[in-house]
Coordinates of C-alpha atoms and ligand atoms in Angstrom, one line a residue:
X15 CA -20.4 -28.5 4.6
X16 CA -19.4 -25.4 6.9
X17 CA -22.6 -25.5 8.6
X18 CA -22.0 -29.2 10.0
X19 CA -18.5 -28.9 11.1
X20 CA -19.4 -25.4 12.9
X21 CA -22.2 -27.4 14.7
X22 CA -20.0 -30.5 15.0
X23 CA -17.4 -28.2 16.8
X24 CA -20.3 -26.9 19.0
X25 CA -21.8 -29.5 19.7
X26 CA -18.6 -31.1 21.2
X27 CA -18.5 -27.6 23.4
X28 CA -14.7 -26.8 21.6
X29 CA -13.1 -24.1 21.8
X30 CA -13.6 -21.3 19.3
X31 CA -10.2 -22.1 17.9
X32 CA -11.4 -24.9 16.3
X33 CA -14.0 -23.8 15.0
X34 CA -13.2 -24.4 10.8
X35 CA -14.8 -25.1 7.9
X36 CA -13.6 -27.2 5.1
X37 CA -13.1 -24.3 2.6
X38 CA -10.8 -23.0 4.9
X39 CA -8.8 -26.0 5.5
X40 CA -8.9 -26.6 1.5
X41 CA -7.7 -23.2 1.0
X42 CA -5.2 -23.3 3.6
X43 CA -3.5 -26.7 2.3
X44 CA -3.4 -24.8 -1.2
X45 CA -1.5 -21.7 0.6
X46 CA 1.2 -24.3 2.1
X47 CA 1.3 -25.9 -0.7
X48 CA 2.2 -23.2 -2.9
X49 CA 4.0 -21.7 -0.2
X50 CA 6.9 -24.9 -0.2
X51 CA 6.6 -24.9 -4.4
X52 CA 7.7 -20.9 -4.3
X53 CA 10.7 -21.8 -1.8
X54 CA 11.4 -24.9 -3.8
X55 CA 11.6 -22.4 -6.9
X56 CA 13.7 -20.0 -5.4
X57 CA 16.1 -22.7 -4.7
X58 CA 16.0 -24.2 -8.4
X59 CA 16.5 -20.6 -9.7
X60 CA 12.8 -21.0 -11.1
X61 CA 12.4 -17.2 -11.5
X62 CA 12.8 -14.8 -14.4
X63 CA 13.1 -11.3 -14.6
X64 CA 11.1 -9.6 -17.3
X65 CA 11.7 -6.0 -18.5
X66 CA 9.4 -3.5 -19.8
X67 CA 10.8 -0.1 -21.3
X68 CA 10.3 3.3 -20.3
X69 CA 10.1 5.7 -22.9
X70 CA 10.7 9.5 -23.5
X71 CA 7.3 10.3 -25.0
X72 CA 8.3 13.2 -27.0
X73 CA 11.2 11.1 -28.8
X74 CA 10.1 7.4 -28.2
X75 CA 13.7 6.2 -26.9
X76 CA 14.0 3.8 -24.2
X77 CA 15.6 5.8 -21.2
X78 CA 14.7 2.7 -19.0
X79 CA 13.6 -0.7 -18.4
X80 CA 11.7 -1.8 -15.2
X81 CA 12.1 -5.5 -14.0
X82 CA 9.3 -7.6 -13.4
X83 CA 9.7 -10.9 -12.1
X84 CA 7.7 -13.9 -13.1
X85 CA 7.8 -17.7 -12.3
X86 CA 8.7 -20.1 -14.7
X87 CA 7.0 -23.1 -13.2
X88 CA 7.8 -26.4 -14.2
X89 CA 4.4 -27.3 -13.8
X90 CA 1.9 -24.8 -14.8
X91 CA 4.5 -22.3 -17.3
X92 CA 4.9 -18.7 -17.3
X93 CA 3.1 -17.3 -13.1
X94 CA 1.9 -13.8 -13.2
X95 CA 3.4 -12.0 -10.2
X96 CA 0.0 -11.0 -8.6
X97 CA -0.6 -14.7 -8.2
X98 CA 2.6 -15.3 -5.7
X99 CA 4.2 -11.7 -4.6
X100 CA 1.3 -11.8 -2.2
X101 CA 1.8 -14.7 -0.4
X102 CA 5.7 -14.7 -0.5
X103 CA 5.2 -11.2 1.1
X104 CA 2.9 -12.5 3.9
X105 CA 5.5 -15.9 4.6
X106 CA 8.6 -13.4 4.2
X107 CA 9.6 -15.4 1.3
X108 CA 10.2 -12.2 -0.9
X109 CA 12.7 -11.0 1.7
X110 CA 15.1 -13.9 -0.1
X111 CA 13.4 -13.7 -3.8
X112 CA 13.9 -9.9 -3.4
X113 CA 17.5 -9.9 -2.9
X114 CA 17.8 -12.6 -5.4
X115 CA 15.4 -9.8 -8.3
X116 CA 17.7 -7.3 -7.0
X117 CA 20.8 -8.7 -7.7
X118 CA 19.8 -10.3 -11.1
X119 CA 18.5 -6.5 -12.1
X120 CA 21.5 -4.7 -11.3
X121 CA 23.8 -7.6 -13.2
X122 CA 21.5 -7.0 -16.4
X123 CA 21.4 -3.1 -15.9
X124 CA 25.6 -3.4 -15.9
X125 CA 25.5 -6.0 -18.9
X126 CA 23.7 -3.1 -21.4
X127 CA 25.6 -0.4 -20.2
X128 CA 28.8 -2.5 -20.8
X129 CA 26.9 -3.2 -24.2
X130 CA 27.0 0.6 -24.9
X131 CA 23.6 0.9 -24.4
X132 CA 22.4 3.8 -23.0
X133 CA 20.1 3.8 -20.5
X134 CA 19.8 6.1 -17.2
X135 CA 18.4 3.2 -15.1
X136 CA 16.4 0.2 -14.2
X137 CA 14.2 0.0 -11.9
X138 CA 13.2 -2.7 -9.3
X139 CA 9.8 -2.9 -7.3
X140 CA 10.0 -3.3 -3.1
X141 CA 7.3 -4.0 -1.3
X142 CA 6.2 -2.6 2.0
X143 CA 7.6 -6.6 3.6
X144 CA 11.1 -5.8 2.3
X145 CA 11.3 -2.3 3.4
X146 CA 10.5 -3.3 7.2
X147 CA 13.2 -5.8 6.9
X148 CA 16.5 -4.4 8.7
X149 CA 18.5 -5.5 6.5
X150 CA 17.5 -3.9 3.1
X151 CA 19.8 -1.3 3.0
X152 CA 22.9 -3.8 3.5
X153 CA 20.9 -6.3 0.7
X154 CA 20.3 -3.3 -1.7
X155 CA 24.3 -2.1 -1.3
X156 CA 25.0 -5.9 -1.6
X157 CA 24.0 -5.9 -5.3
X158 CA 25.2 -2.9 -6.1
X159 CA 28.6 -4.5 -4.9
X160 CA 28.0 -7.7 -6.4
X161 CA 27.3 -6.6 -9.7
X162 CA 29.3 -3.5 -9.3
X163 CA 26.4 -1.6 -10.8
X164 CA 27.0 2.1 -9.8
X165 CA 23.6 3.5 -7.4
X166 CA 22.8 6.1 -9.7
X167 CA 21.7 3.4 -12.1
X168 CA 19.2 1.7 -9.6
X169 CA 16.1 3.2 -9.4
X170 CA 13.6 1.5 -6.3
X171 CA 9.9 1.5 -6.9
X172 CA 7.8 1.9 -3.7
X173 CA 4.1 2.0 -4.0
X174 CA 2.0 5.5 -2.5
X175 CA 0.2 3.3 -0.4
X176 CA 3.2 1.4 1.0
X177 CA 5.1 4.6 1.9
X178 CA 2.1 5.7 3.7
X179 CA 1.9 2.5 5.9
X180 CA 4.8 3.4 7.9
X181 CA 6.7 6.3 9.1
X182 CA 10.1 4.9 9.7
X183 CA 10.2 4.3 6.3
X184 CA 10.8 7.5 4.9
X185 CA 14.1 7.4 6.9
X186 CA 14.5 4.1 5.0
X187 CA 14.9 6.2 1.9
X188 CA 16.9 8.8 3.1
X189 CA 19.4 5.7 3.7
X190 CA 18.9 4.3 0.0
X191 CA 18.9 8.3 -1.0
X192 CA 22.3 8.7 0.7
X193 CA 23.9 5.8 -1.5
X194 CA 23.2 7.9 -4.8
X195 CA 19.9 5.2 -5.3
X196 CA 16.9 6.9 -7.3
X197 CA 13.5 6.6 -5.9
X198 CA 9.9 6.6 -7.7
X199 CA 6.7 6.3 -6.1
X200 CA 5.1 3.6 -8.1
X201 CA 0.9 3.7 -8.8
X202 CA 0.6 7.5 -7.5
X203 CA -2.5 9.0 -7.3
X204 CA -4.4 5.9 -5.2
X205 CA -2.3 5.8 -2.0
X206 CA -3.6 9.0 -0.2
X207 CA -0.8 10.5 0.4
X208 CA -0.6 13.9 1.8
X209 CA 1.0 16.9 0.3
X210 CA 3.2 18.2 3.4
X211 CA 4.3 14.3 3.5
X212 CA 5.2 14.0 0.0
X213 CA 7.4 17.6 1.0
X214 CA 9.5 15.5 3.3
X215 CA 10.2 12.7 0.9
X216 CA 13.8 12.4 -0.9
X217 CA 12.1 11.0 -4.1
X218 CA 12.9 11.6 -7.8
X219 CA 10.0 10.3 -10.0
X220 CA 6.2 9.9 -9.9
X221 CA 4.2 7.0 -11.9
X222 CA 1.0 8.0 -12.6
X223 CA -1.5 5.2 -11.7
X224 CA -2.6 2.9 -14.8
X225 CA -6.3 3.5 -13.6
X226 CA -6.4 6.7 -14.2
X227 CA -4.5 6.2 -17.6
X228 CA -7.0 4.0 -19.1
X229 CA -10.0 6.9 -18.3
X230 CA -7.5 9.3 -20.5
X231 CA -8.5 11.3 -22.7
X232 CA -12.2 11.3 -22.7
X233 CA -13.2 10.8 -18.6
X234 CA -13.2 14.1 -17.1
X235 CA -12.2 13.0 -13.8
X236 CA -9.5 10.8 -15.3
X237 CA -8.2 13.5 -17.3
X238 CA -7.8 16.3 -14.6
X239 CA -6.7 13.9 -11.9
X240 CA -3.9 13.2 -14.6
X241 CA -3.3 16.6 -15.2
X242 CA -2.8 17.7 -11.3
X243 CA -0.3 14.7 -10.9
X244 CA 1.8 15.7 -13.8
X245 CA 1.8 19.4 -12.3
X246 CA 2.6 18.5 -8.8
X247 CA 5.5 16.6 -10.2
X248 CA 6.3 20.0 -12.1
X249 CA 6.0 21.7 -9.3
X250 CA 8.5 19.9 -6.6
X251 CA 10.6 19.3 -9.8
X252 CA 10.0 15.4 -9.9
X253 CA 10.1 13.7 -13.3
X254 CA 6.8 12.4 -14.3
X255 CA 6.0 8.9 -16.2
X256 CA 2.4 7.5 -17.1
X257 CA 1.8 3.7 -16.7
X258 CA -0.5 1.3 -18.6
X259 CA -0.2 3.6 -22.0
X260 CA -1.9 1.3 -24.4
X261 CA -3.3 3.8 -27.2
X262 CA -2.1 6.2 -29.2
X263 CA -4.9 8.5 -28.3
X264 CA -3.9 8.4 -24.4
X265 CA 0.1 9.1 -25.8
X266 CA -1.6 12.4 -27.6
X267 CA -2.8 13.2 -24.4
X268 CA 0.2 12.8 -22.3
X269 CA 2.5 14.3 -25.2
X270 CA -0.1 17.4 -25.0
X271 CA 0.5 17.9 -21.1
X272 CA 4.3 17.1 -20.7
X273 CA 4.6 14.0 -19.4
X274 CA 7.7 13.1 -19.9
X275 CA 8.2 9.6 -19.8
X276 CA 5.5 6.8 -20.9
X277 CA 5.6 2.9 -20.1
X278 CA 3.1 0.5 -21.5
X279 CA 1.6 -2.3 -24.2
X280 CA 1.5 1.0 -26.5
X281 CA 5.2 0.6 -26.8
X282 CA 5.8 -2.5 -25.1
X283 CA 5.1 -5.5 -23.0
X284 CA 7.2 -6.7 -20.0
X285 CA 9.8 -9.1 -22.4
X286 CA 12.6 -11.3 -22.0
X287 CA 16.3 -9.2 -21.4
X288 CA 17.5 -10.7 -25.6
X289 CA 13.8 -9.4 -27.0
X290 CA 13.8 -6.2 -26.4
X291 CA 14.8 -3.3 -29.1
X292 CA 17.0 -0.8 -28.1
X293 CA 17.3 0.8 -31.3
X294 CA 13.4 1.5 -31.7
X295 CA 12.6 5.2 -32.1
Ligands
C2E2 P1 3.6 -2.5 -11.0 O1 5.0 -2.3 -10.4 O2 2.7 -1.3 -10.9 O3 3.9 -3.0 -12.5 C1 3.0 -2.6 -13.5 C2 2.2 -3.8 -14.0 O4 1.4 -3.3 -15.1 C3 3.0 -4.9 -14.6 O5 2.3 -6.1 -14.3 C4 3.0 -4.7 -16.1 O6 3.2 -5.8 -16.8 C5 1.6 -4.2 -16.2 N1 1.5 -3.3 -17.4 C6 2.5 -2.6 -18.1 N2 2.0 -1.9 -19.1 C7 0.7 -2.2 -19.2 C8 -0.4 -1.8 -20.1 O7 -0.2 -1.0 -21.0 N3 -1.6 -2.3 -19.8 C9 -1.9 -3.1 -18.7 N4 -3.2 -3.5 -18.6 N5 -0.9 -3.5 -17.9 C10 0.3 -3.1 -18.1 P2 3.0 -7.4 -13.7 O8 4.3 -7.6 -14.3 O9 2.0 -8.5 -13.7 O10 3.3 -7.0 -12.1 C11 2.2 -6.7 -11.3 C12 2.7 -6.2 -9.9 O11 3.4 -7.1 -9.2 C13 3.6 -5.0 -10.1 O12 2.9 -3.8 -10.3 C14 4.3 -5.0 -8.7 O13 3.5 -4.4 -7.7 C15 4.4 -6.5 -8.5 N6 5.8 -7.0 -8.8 C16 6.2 -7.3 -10.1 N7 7.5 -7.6 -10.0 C17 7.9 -7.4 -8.8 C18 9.2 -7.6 -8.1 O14 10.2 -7.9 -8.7 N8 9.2 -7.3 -6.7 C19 8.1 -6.9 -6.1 N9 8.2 -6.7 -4.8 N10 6.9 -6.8 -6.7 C20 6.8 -7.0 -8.0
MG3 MG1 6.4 -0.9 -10.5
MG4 MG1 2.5 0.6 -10.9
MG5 MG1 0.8 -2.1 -9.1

């Protein structure tokens, strides 16, 4: 019990470092033990990169495909990436697995346009952890190189919320802007960003939040929130995509106030690079 320990630790007149209870300690021991099992898997090449289209909404072709990674695990199958990205973000793991997602990406991204498949990018998510990192300019140019992918493929997802944790970051873009890289803020709408900040930023594409996809139509609040995100991308001439489309109804919708570009179950889930179907219209 937490209770004993705490008065076990007082009672011996410790320190308050050593104050603990046993939940944390169990919960701790889980962390390190996952911790050495994700850099165990990113040794043993354990990841995958999944890929989810994104889709004109007025024609229903795949203009792109974002990669999102997942870990095979030998002992527990197919990991979700809200279960590790987390912690590999708070050990610095996913300065490594990122380099690793980014180079895998942009090899796939040059394998379908060597296929003749036309697509005008793929993107790849970075987190607030691997934007503070000083190297991720070199890392990004590094598998551009490696792959020999040209930038104008590569598009880099960067959440509102992690764009608004940092200043210097912005200049961070202007150097990925600067190799020909496209930019999208990722989950827009729930970062509170503000308008004269999002003036100053070198960015090319707005996803609409899922949250206020799945209120579409039908919630009010959902609906014009949606509506005033798809006219400030209008506006500062950003294209415009909707995330978490599941419903034909919520396509309508979007279709009906020119969004452009759509990604979702609707069309289709995050799937392996052989499974997915180009040629569906
Ligand atoms: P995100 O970048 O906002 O990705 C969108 C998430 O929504 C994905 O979950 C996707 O599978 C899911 N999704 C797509 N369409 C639908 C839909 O119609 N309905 C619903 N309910 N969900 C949908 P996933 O793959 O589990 O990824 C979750 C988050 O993990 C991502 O959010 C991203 O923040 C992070 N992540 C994933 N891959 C990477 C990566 O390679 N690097 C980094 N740094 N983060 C990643
Ligand atoms: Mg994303
Ligand atoms: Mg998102
Ligand atoms: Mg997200």
């Amino acid at each position: 019990k937490a209770d004993t320990a705490l008065y076990r630790a007082k009672e011996q007149g410790r320190n308050n470092y050593e104050f603990f209870s046993e939940e944390m300690a169990t919960a701790n021991f889980e962390l390190m033990y996952l911790n050495s099992a994700l850099r165990k898997a990113l040794e043993n090449e354990e990841f995958v990169l999944y890929y989810q289209p994104q889709v004109n909404s007025l024609t229903g072709k795949i203009v792109g495909t974002e990669a999102l990674v997942r870990w095979l695990s030998p002992d527990t199958g197919l990991v979700a990436p809200n279960r590790f990205i987390p912690l590999t973000e708070d050990t610095g793991l996913i300065v490594p697995l990122g380099a690793w997602i980014l180079k895998k990406a942009c090899l796939q991204m040059k394998t379908w346009l060597s296929e003749g498949i036309e697509l005008s990018h793929i993107a790849v998510n970075i987190s607030g952890r691997q934007l503070s990192d000083k190297n991720i300019v070199r890392t990004v140019r590094d598998a551009l190189n490696f792959s020999g992918l040209d930038a104008r493929y590569l598009e880099l997802e960067i959440t509102e919320s992690t764009i608004m944790q940092e200043d210097r970051y912005i200049s961070v873009l202007h150097e990925f802007k600067a190799l020909g890289i496209r930019l999208s803020i990722d989950d827009f709408g729930t970062g509170y960003s503000s308008l004269s900040r999002l003036k100053h930023m070198p960015i090319d594409k707005l996803k609409i939040d899922q949250s206020f996809i799945k209120g579409v139509p039908g919630n009010k609040d959902d609906e014009m929130i949606t509506q005033t995100v798809i006219g400030l991308a209008q506006n500062f001439g950003l294209e415009i995509l909707a995330e978490g489309v599941e419903t034909q109804e919520q396509l309508e919708f979007l279709k009906q106030n020119n969004c452009h570009y759509i990604q979702g179950y609707f069309f289709s889930k995050p799937l392996p690079f052989n499974e997915i179907d180009f040629s569906k219209r």
